[in-house]
Amino acid sequence: MQPTAWHAHERASLVHALTQAGPDAPTLCDGWQTRHLAAHMILREHQPWTQAGANGGPLHDWSDSRLQDLAATALAPGGYAALLARIEQAPASWSPWSWAGNLVNLVEYFVHTEDVRRGTWAGGPGGAGAAADQPRDLSPGLEDALWAQLRRGARLFYRRSPVGVVLVVPGGPRLAVKAPPTRPTDDGRLPGTMVVTGAVGELVLHAFGRGLHAGLTLQGDVADRAALAAVVPGPRSGE
């Protein structure tokens, strides 16, 4: 499979996960069941203007009402299947998402697929995190494509980290994302660096705030670990 097709591969993976889970299953997206996540993906690609308040701001209530209304259609007979059929459709040619390919679609679909799979296993954001023991078996080509996107966006994803960050794939690449600050903290401590180790997909989940449900190990000072976890949640335990 050519690299440019991996976003389509993950689109199919998401539809499969949503189909298996049903409309009322929990996800790792706080407050969303699977029908809400399905509605989000449809609005993102087919009505992108409805995302204007998705991350807060004066249009948040309007954006949320559009999502809630669409998600509610899943409760009617055949409604959930209709939502999934729309996700399967590629966006219209005028949509920016139709031009984006792997650049913005691959990680979006990968992370939301795991939101469904791991949310179902773990019982939602407050669950036990059992899904960390059951990551998908990703092909080398998909891992390469995900790593390329992680490299491209890592500095943005970890921009709020108050400590240094290094990402490591066992037996594979290593990425120094951020150097530790050179100024002491308020308590006079000089921040260090956290080394986050895991398979590529697990590192992507950590970068996108799903670290509580990812199979990772973190190495570094206890205080640095807590400081990183305050802005980028990580596993509850580790080396």
Coordinates of N, CA and C in Angstrom, one line a residue:
M1 N 0.8 -1.2 0.0 CA 0.0 0.0 0.0 C 0.9 1.2 0.0
Q2 N 0.5 2.2 -0.9 CA 1.3 3.4 -1.0 C 1.0 4.3 0.3
P3 N 2.0 5.0 0.7 CA 1.9 5.9 1.9 C 0.7 6.8 1.9
T4 N 0.4 7.3 0.7 CA -0.7 8.2 0.5 C -2.1 7.6 0.8
A5 N -2.1 6.3 0.9 CA -3.4 5.6 1.2 C -3.6 5.2 2.6
W6 N -2.7 5.5 3.5 CA -2.9 5.1 4.9 C -4.0 5.8 5.6
H7 N -4.3 7.0 5.2 CA -5.5 7.7 5.8 C -6.8 7.0 5.5
A8 N -6.9 6.5 4.3 CA -8.0 5.7 3.9 C -8.1 4.4 4.7
H9 N -6.9 3.8 4.9 CA -6.9 2.6 5.7 C -7.4 2.8 7.1
E10 N -7.0 3.9 7.7 CA -7.5 4.3 9.0 C -9.0 4.7 9.1
R11 N -9.4 5.3 8.0 CA -10.9 5.6 7.9 C -11.7 4.3 8.0
A12 N -11.2 3.3 7.3 CA -11.9 2.0 7.3 C -11.8 1.4 8.7
S13 N -10.6 1.5 9.4 CA -10.4 1.0 10.7 C -11.4 1.7 11.7
L14 N -11.6 3.0 11.5 CA -12.5 3.7 12.4 C -14.0 3.2 12.2
V15 N -14.4 3.1 11.0 CA -15.7 2.6 10.7 C -15.9 1.2 11.3
H16 N -14.9 0.3 11.1 CA -15.0 -1.0 11.7 C -15.1 -1.0 13.2
A17 N -14.3 -0.1 13.9 CA -14.4 0.0 15.3 C -15.7 0.5 15.8
L18 N -16.2 1.5 15.1 CA -17.6 2.1 15.5 C -18.7 1.1 15.3
T19 N -18.6 0.3 14.2 CA -19.6 -0.8 13.9 C -19.6 -1.8 15.0
Q20 N -18.4 -2.2 15.4 CA -18.3 -3.2 16.5 C -18.8 -2.7 17.8
A21 N -18.5 -1.5 18.1 CA -18.9 -0.9 19.4 C -20.4 -0.6 19.5
G22 N -21.0 -0.2 18.5 CA -22.4 0.3 18.6 C -22.5 1.7 18.9
P23 N -23.7 2.3 18.9 CA -23.8 3.8 19.1 C -23.7 4.3 20.5
D24 N -23.7 3.5 21.5 CA -23.8 3.9 22.9 C -22.5 3.6 23.7
A25 N -21.5 3.2 23.1 CA -20.3 2.7 23.8 C -19.5 4.0 24.2
P26 N -18.7 3.8 25.3 CA -17.9 4.9 25.8 C -16.7 5.1 24.9
T27 N -16.1 6.3 24.9 CA -14.9 6.5 24.1 C -13.9 7.2 25.1
L28 N -12.7 7.5 24.6 CA -11.7 8.2 25.4 C -11.9 9.7 25.2
C29 N -12.9 10.1 24.4 CA -13.2 11.6 24.3 C -14.2 11.9 25.4
D30 N -13.8 12.6 26.4 CA -14.6 12.9 27.6 C -16.0 13.4 27.2
G31 N -17.0 12.7 27.7 CA -18.4 13.1 27.4 C -19.0 12.6 26.1
W32 N -18.2 12.0 25.3 CA -18.7 11.4 24.0 C -18.9 9.9 24.0
Q33 N -20.0 9.5 23.6 CA -20.2 8.1 23.2 C -19.9 8.0 21.7
T34 N -19.9 6.7 21.2 CA -19.5 6.5 19.9 C -20.3 7.3 18.9
R35 N -21.6 7.5 19.1 CA -22.4 8.2 18.2 C -21.9 9.7 18.1
H36 N -21.4 10.2 19.2 CA -20.9 11.6 19.2 C -19.6 11.7 18.4
L37 N -18.8 10.7 18.5 CA -17.5 10.7 17.8 C -17.8 10.6 16.3
A38 N -18.8 9.7 16.0 CA -19.2 9.6 14.6 C -19.7 10.9 14.0
A39 N -20.5 11.6 14.8 CA -21.1 12.9 14.3 C -19.9 13.9 14.1
H40 N -19.0 13.9 15.0 CA -17.8 14.8 14.9 C -17.1 14.6 13.6
M41 N -16.8 13.3 13.2 CA -16.1 13.0 12.0 C -16.8 13.5 10.8
I42 N -18.2 13.3 10.8 CA -19.0 13.7 9.6 C -19.0 15.3 9.5
L43 N -19.2 16.0 10.6 CA -19.2 17.4 10.6 C -17.8 18.0 10.2
R44 N -16.8 17.4 10.7 CA -15.4 17.8 10.4 C -15.2 17.8 8.9
E45 N -15.6 16.7 8.2 CA -15.3 16.6 6.8 C -16.4 17.2 5.9
H46 N -17.6 17.1 6.2 CA -18.7 17.4 5.3 C -19.3 18.8 5.6
Q47 N -19.2 19.3 6.9 CA -19.7 20.6 7.2 C -18.6 21.3 8.1
P48 N -17.4 21.6 7.6 CA -16.3 22.0 8.4 C -16.6 23.3 9.1
W49 N -17.5 24.1 8.6 CA -17.8 25.4 9.3 C -18.5 25.2 10.6
T50 N -19.0 24.0 10.9 CA -19.6 23.8 12.2 C -18.6 23.5 13.3
Q51 N -17.3 23.5 12.9 CA -16.2 23.3 13.8 C -15.7 24.6 14.4
A52 N -16.3 25.7 14.0 CA -15.8 27.0 14.5 C -15.7 27.1 16.0
G53 N -16.6 26.5 16.7 CA -16.5 26.6 18.2 C -16.2 25.3 18.8
A54 N -15.7 24.3 18.1 CA -15.4 23.0 18.6 C -14.5 23.0 19.8
N55 N -13.5 24.0 19.8 CA -12.5 24.0 20.9 C -12.8 25.2 21.9
G56 N -14.1 25.6 21.9 CA -14.4 26.7 22.9 C -14.6 28.0 22.1
G57 N -14.8 29.0 22.9 CA -15.1 30.3 22.3 C -16.5 30.6 22.2
P58 N -16.9 31.8 21.6 CA -18.3 32.3 21.6 C -19.2 31.4 20.8
L59 N -18.6 30.5 19.9 CA -19.5 29.7 19.0 C -19.5 28.2 19.5
H60 N -19.0 28.0 20.7 CA -19.0 26.7 21.3 C -20.4 26.0 21.4
D61 N -21.3 26.8 21.9 CA -22.7 26.2 22.1 C -23.3 25.9 20.8
W62 N -23.1 26.7 19.8 CA -23.7 26.5 18.5 C -23.0 25.2 17.9
S63 N -21.7 25.1 17.9 CA -21.0 23.9 17.4 C -21.5 22.7 18.1
D64 N -21.6 22.7 19.4 CA -22.0 21.6 20.2 C -23.4 21.1 19.9
S65 N -24.3 22.1 19.7 CA -25.7 21.8 19.4 C -25.8 21.0 18.0
R66 N -24.9 21.4 17.1 CA -24.9 20.8 15.8 C -24.5 19.3 16.0
L67 N -23.4 19.1 16.8 CA -22.9 17.8 17.0 C -24.0 16.9 17.7
Q68 N -24.6 17.5 18.8 CA -25.6 16.7 19.5 C -26.8 16.4 18.7
D69 N -27.2 17.3 17.8 CA -28.4 17.0 16.9 C -28.1 15.8 16.0
L70 N -26.9 15.9 15.4 CA -26.5 14.8 14.5 C -26.3 13.5 15.2
A71 N -25.7 13.5 16.4 CA -25.5 12.3 17.2 C -26.8 11.7 17.5
A72 N -27.8 12.5 17.8 CA -29.1 12.0 18.2 C -29.8 11.2 17.1
T73 N -29.4 11.4 15.9 CA -30.1 10.7 14.8 C -29.7 9.2 14.8
A74 N -28.6 8.9 15.5 CA -28.2 7.5 15.7 C -29.1 6.7 16.5
L75 N -30.0 7.3 17.2 CA -30.9 6.6 18.1 C -32.1 6.1 17.4
A76 N -32.4 6.6 16.2 CA -33.5 6.2 15.3 C -33.1 4.9 14.6
P77 N -34.1 4.0 14.3 CA -33.8 2.8 13.5 C -33.0 3.1 12.3
G78 N -31.9 2.5 12.1 CA -31.0 2.7 11.0 C -30.2 3.9 11.0
G79 N -30.4 4.7 12.1 CA -29.7 6.0 12.1 C -28.2 5.9 12.3
Y80 N -27.7 5.0 13.1 CA -26.3 4.8 13.3 C -25.6 4.3 12.1
A81 N -26.2 3.3 11.4 CA -25.7 2.8 10.2 C -25.6 3.9 9.1
A82 N -26.5 4.8 9.1 CA -26.5 5.9 8.2 C -25.3 6.9 8.5
L83 N -25.0 7.1 9.8 CA -23.9 7.9 10.1 C -22.6 7.2 9.7
L84 N -22.4 6.0 9.9 CA -21.2 5.2 9.5 C -21.0 5.2 8.0
A85 N -22.1 5.1 7.3 CA -22.1 5.2 5.8 C -21.5 6.5 5.3
R86 N -21.9 7.6 6.0 CA -21.4 8.9 5.7 C -19.9 9.1 6.0
I87 N -19.4 8.4 7.1 CA -18.0 8.5 7.4 C -17.2 7.7 6.3
E88 N -17.8 6.7 5.8 CA -17.1 5.9 4.7 C -16.9 6.7 3.5
Q89 N -17.7 7.7 3.2 CA -17.6 8.5 2.0 C -16.5 9.5 2.1
A90 N -15.7 9.6 1.1 CA -14.7 10.7 1.1 C -15.3 12.0 1.0
P91 N -14.7 13.0 1.6 CA -15.3 14.4 1.6 C -15.4 14.9 0.2
A92 N -16.2 15.9 0.0 CA -16.4 16.5 -1.3 C -15.2 17.2 -1.8
S93 N -15.1 17.3 -3.1 CA -13.8 17.8 -3.7 C -13.5 19.2 -3.2
W94 N -14.5 20.0 -2.8 CA -14.2 21.4 -2.4 C -13.7 21.4 -0.9
S95 N -13.9 20.3 -0.2 CA -13.5 20.3 1.2 C -12.0 20.3 1.3
P96 N -11.4 21.1 2.2 CA -9.9 21.0 2.4 C -9.5 19.6 2.9
W97 N -10.4 18.9 3.5 CA -9.9 17.5 4.0 C -9.7 16.6 2.8
S98 N -10.3 16.9 1.6 CA -10.1 16.0 0.5 C -8.7 16.2 -0.1
W99 N -8.1 17.3 0.2 CA -6.7 17.5 -0.4 C -5.7 17.1 0.6
A100 N -6.0 16.9 1.9 CA -5.0 16.8 2.9 C -4.3 15.5 3.0
G101 N -5.0 14.4 2.6 CA -4.3 13.1 2.7 C -3.8 12.7 4.1
N102 N -2.6 12.2 4.1 CA -2.1 11.8 5.4 C -1.7 12.9 6.3
L103 N -1.5 14.1 5.7 CA -1.0 15.2 6.4 C -1.9 15.6 7.6
V104 N -3.2 15.6 7.5 CA -4.0 15.9 8.7 C -5.0 14.8 8.9
N105 N -5.3 13.9 8.0 CA -6.3 12.9 8.2 C -5.8 11.6 8.8
L106 N -4.6 11.3 8.6 CA -4.1 10.0 9.1 C -4.1 9.9 10.6
V107 N -3.5 10.9 11.3 CA -3.5 10.8 12.8 C -4.9 11.0 13.3
E108 N -5.7 11.9 12.7 CA -7.1 12.1 13.2 C -7.8 10.7 13.2
Y109 N -7.7 10.0 12.1 CA -8.4 8.7 12.1 C -7.8 7.7 13.0
F110 N -6.5 7.7 13.1 CA -5.8 6.7 13.9 C -6.2 6.9 15.4
V111 N -6.1 8.1 15.9 CA -6.4 8.4 17.3 C -7.8 8.2 17.6
H112 N -8.7 8.6 16.7 CA -10.1 8.3 17.0 C -10.5 6.8 16.9
T113 N -9.8 6.1 16.1 CA -10.0 4.6 16.1 C -9.7 4.1 17.5
E114 N -8.6 4.5 18.0 CA -8.1 4.1 19.4 C -9.0 4.6 20.5
D115 N -9.6 5.8 20.2 CA -10.6 6.3 21.2 C -11.7 5.4 21.4
V116 N -12.2 4.8 20.3 CA -13.3 3.8 20.3 C -12.8 2.5 20.9
R117 N -11.8 2.0 20.4 CA -11.3 0.6 20.8 C -11.0 0.6 22.3
R118 N -10.2 1.6 22.7 CA -9.7 1.6 24.1 C -10.7 2.2 25.1
G119 N -11.6 3.1 24.6 CA -12.7 3.5 25.4 C -13.6 2.4 25.8
T120 N -13.9 1.6 24.8 CA -14.8 0.4 25.1 C -14.2 -0.5 26.1
W121 N -12.9 -0.8 25.9 CA -12.2 -1.8 26.8 C -12.1 -1.2 28.2
A122 N -11.7 0.1 28.3 CA -11.4 0.7 29.6 C -12.6 1.3 30.2
G123 N -13.8 1.3 29.6 CA -15.0 1.9 30.2 C -15.0 3.4 30.2
G124 N -14.2 4.0 29.2 CA -14.2 5.4 29.1 C -13.0 6.0 29.8
P125 N -13.0 7.4 29.8 CA -11.8 8.1 30.3 C -11.4 7.7 31.8
G126 N -12.3 7.3 32.6 CA -12.0 7.0 34.0 C -11.8 5.5 34.2
G127 N -11.7 4.7 33.1 CA -11.5 3.3 33.2 C -10.1 2.9 33.7
A128 N -10.0 1.6 33.7 CA -8.8 1.0 34.3 C -7.6 1.0 33.4
G129 N -7.8 1.3 32.1 CA -6.7 1.3 31.2 C -6.2 0.0 30.7
A130 N -7.1 -1.0 30.8 CA -6.7 -2.4 30.4 C -6.3 -2.5 28.9
A131 N -6.8 -1.5 28.1 CA -6.5 -1.5 26.7 C -5.0 -1.3 26.4
A132 N -4.3 -0.8 27.3 CA -2.8 -0.6 27.1 C -2.2 -2.0 26.8
D133 N -2.8 -3.1 27.2 CA -2.2 -4.4 27.0 C -2.6 -5.0 25.6
Q134 N -3.5 -4.2 24.9 CA -4.0 -4.8 23.6 C -3.9 -3.8 22.5
P135 N -2.7 -3.3 22.2 CA -2.6 -2.3 21.0 C -2.7 -3.1 19.7
R136 N -3.1 -2.4 18.7 CA -3.2 -3.0 17.4 C -1.8 -3.4 16.9
D137 N -1.8 -4.5 16.1 CA -0.6 -4.9 15.4 C -0.5 -4.1 14.1
L138 N 0.3 -3.0 14.1 CA 0.3 -2.1 13.0 C 1.4 -2.6 12.0
S139 N 1.1 -2.4 10.7 CA 2.1 -2.8 9.7 C 3.3 -1.8 9.7
P140 N 4.4 -2.2 9.2 CA 5.6 -1.3 9.2 C 5.3 0.0 8.4
G141 N 4.5 -0.2 7.3 CA 4.2 1.0 6.5 C 3.3 2.0 7.2
L142 N 2.4 1.5 8.0 CA 1.5 2.4 8.8 C 2.4 3.1 9.9
E143 N 3.2 2.3 10.6 CA 4.1 2.9 11.6 C 5.0 4.0 11.0
D144 N 5.5 3.7 9.8 CA 6.4 4.8 9.2 C 5.6 6.0 8.9
A145 N 4.4 5.9 8.4 CA 3.5 7.0 8.1 C 3.2 7.8 9.4
L146 N 2.9 7.1 10.5 CA 2.5 7.7 11.7 C 3.8 8.4 12.3
W147 N 4.9 7.8 12.2 CA 6.1 8.4 12.8 C 6.4 9.7 12.0
A148 N 6.2 9.7 10.7 CA 6.5 10.9 9.9 C 5.6 12.0 10.4
Q149 N 4.3 11.8 10.7 CA 3.4 12.8 11.2 C 3.8 13.2 12.6
L150 N 4.2 12.3 13.4 CA 4.6 12.6 14.8 C 5.9 13.5 14.8
R151 N 6.8 13.2 14.0 CA 8.0 14.0 13.8 C 7.7 15.4 13.4
R152 N 6.8 15.5 12.5 CA 6.4 16.8 11.9 C 5.7 17.7 13.0
G153 N 4.9 17.1 13.9 CA 4.1 17.9 14.8 C 4.5 17.8 16.2
A154 N 5.6 17.1 16.5 CA 6.0 16.9 18.0 C 6.2 18.1 18.8
R155 N 6.9 19.1 18.2 CA 7.2 20.3 18.9 C 5.9 21.1 19.3
L156 N 4.9 21.0 18.4 CA 3.6 21.6 18.7 C 2.9 20.8 19.7
F157 N 2.9 19.5 19.6 CA 2.1 18.7 20.6 C 2.7 18.8 22.0
Y158 N 4.0 19.0 22.1 CA 4.6 19.1 23.5 C 5.0 20.5 23.8
R159 N 4.4 21.5 23.2 CA 4.8 22.9 23.4 C 4.6 23.3 24.8
R160 N 3.7 22.8 25.5 CA 3.4 23.2 26.9 C 4.2 22.4 27.9
S161 N 5.0 21.5 27.5 CA 5.7 20.7 28.5 C 6.7 21.5 29.2
P162 N 6.7 21.5 30.6 CA 7.6 22.3 31.3 C 9.0 21.6 31.5
V163 N 9.1 20.4 30.9 CA 10.4 19.6 31.0 C 10.8 19.2 29.6
G164 N 12.0 18.7 29.5 CA 12.5 18.2 28.2 C 11.8 16.9 27.9
V165 N 11.6 16.6 26.6 CA 10.9 15.4 26.1 C 11.7 14.7 25.0
V166 N 11.9 13.4 25.2 CA 12.6 12.6 24.1 C 11.6 11.4 23.9
L167 N 11.3 11.1 22.7 CA 10.5 10.0 22.3 C 11.4 8.9 21.7
V168 N 11.1 7.7 22.1 CA 12.0 6.5 21.7 C 11.1 5.4 21.3
V169 N 11.4 4.8 20.1 CA 10.8 3.6 19.7 C 11.8 2.4 20.0
P170 N 11.4 1.4 20.8 CA 12.4 0.4 21.0 C 12.9 -0.3 19.8
G171 N 14.2 -0.3 19.6 CA 14.9 -0.8 18.4 C 14.7 0.0 17.2
G172 N 14.2 1.2 17.4 CA 13.9 2.1 16.2 C 14.3 3.5 16.4
P173 N 13.6 4.5 15.9 CA 14.1 5.8 15.9 C 13.9 6.5 17.3
R174 N 14.6 7.6 17.4 CA 14.6 8.4 18.7 C 14.4 9.8 18.2
L175 N 13.6 10.6 19.0 CA 13.4 12.0 18.6 C 13.5 12.9 19.8
A176 N 14.5 13.8 19.8 CA 14.6 14.8 20.9 C 13.6 15.9 20.5
V177 N 12.5 16.0 21.2 CA 11.4 16.9 20.9 C 11.7 18.3 21.5
K178 N 12.1 18.3 22.8 CA 12.2 19.6 23.5 C 13.3 19.4 24.5
A179 N 14.2 20.4 24.5 CA 15.3 20.5 25.5 C 14.7 21.0 26.9
P180 N 15.3 20.6 28.0 CA 14.7 21.1 29.3 C 15.1 22.6 29.4
P181 N 14.2 23.3 30.2 CA 14.4 24.7 30.4 C 15.8 24.9 31.2
T182 N 16.4 26.0 31.0 CA 17.6 26.3 31.7 C 17.4 27.1 32.9
R183 N 16.2 27.6 33.2 CA 15.9 28.3 34.4 C 15.3 27.4 35.4
P184 N 15.6 27.6 36.7 CA 15.1 26.8 37.8 C 13.6 27.1 37.9
T185 N 12.9 26.1 38.5 CA 11.5 26.3 38.8 C 11.3 27.1 40.0
D186 N 10.1 27.4 40.5 CA 9.9 28.3 41.6 C 10.5 27.7 42.9
D187 N 10.6 26.4 43.0 CA 11.2 25.8 44.1 C 12.7 25.6 44.0
G188 N 13.3 26.2 43.0 CA 14.7 26.1 42.8 C 15.3 24.9 42.1
R189 N 14.4 24.0 41.6 CA 14.8 22.8 41.0 C 15.0 23.1 39.5
L190 N 16.1 22.5 38.9 CA 16.3 22.6 37.5 C 15.6 21.5 36.8
P191 N 14.7 21.8 35.9 CA 13.9 20.7 35.2 C 14.8 19.8 34.4
G192 N 14.5 18.5 34.3 CA 15.2 17.6 33.5 C 14.4 17.2 32.3
T193 N 14.7 16.0 31.8 CA 14.1 15.4 30.6 C 13.4 14.1 30.9
M194 N 12.2 14.0 30.3 CA 11.5 12.7 30.4 C 11.7 11.9 29.1
V195 N 12.0 10.7 29.2 CA 12.2 9.8 28.0 C 10.9 8.9 27.9
V196 N 10.2 9.1 26.9 CA 8.9 8.4 26.7 C 9.2 7.3 25.7
T197 N 9.0 6.0 26.1 CA 9.4 4.9 25.2 C 8.1 4.0 24.9
G198 N 8.0 3.7 23.6 CA 6.8 2.8 23.3 C 6.8 2.6 21.8
A199 N 5.9 1.8 21.3 CA 5.7 1.6 19.9 C 5.2 2.9 19.3
V200 N 5.3 3.1 18.0 CA 5.0 4.4 17.4 C 3.5 4.8 17.6
G201 N 2.6 3.8 17.5 CA 1.2 4.2 17.8 C 0.9 4.6 19.2
E202 N 1.6 4.0 20.1 CA 1.5 4.4 21.5 C 2.0 5.8 21.8
L203 N 3.1 6.1 21.1 CA 3.7 7.5 21.3 C 2.8 8.5 20.7
V204 N 2.1 8.2 19.6 CA 1.1 9.1 19.0 C 0.0 9.4 20.0
L205 N -0.5 8.3 20.6 CA -1.5 8.5 21.6 C -1.1 9.4 22.8
H206 N 0.1 9.2 23.2 CA 0.7 10.0 24.3 C 0.7 11.5 23.9
A207 N 1.2 11.8 22.7 CA 1.3 13.1 22.2 C -0.1 13.8 22.1
F208 N -1.1 13.0 21.9 CA -2.5 13.5 21.7 C -3.3 13.4 23.0
G209 N -2.6 13.2 24.1 CA -3.3 13.3 25.4 C -4.0 12.0 25.9
R210 N -3.6 10.9 25.2 CA -4.3 9.6 25.6 C -3.3 8.7 26.3
G211 N -2.3 9.2 26.9 CA -1.2 8.4 27.5 C -1.7 7.5 28.6
L212 N -2.8 7.9 29.3 CA -3.3 7.0 30.4 C -3.7 5.7 29.9
H213 N -4.0 5.6 28.6 CA -4.5 4.4 28.0 C -3.5 3.8 26.9
A214 N -2.3 4.2 27.0 CA -1.3 3.7 26.1 C -0.2 2.8 26.8
G215 N 0.4 1.9 26.0 CA 1.4 1.1 26.5 C 2.8 1.8 26.4
L216 N 3.2 2.4 27.4 CA 4.4 3.2 27.4 C 5.2 3.0 28.7
T217 N 6.5 3.4 28.7 CA 7.3 3.6 29.9 C 7.9 5.0 29.8
L218 N 7.9 5.6 31.0 CA 8.5 6.9 31.2 C 9.7 6.8 32.1
Q219 N 10.8 7.4 31.7 CA 12.0 7.4 32.5 C 12.4 8.9 32.8
G220 N 12.7 9.1 34.0 CA 13.1 10.5 34.4 C 12.8 10.7 35.9
D221 N 13.1 11.9 36.4 CA 12.9 12.3 37.7 C 11.4 12.3 38.1
V222 N 11.0 11.9 39.3 CA 9.6 11.9 39.7 C 9.0 13.2 39.5
A223 N 9.7 14.3 39.9 CA 9.1 15.6 39.8 C 8.9 16.0 38.3
D224 N 9.8 15.6 37.5 CA 9.6 15.9 36.0 C 8.5 15.1 35.4
R225 N 8.3 13.9 35.9 CA 7.2 13.0 35.4 C 5.9 13.7 35.8
A226 N 5.8 14.2 37.0 CA 4.5 14.8 37.5 C 4.3 16.1 36.7
A227 N 5.3 16.8 36.4 CA 5.2 18.1 35.7 C 4.7 17.8 34.2
L228 N 5.3 16.8 33.6 CA 4.8 16.5 32.2 C 3.4 16.0 32.3
A229 N 3.0 15.1 33.2 CA 1.7 14.5 33.3 C 0.6 15.6 33.5
A230 N 1.0 16.7 34.1 CA 0.0 17.8 34.3 C -0.5 18.4 33.0
V231 N 0.3 18.3 32.0 CA -0.1 18.9 30.7 C -0.2 17.8 29.6
V232 N 0.5 16.7 29.7 CA 0.3 15.6 28.8 C 0.2 14.3 29.6
P233 N -1.0 13.8 29.8 CA -1.2 12.7 30.7 C -0.4 11.5 30.2
G234 N 0.1 10.7 31.2 CA 0.9 9.5 30.9 C 0.4 8.3 31.7
P235 N 1.1 7.2 31.5 CA 0.7 6.0 32.3 C 0.7 6.2 33.7
R236 N -0.1 5.5 34.5 CA -0.1 5.6 35.9 C 1.1 5.1 36.6
S237 N 1.8 4.2 35.9 CA 3.0 3.6 36.5 C 4.0 3.4 35.4
G238 N 5.3 3.3 35.7 CA 6.3 3.1 34.7 C 7.7 3.1 35.3
E239 N 8.7 3.0 34.5 CA 10.1 2.9 35.0 C 10.5 4.3 35.5

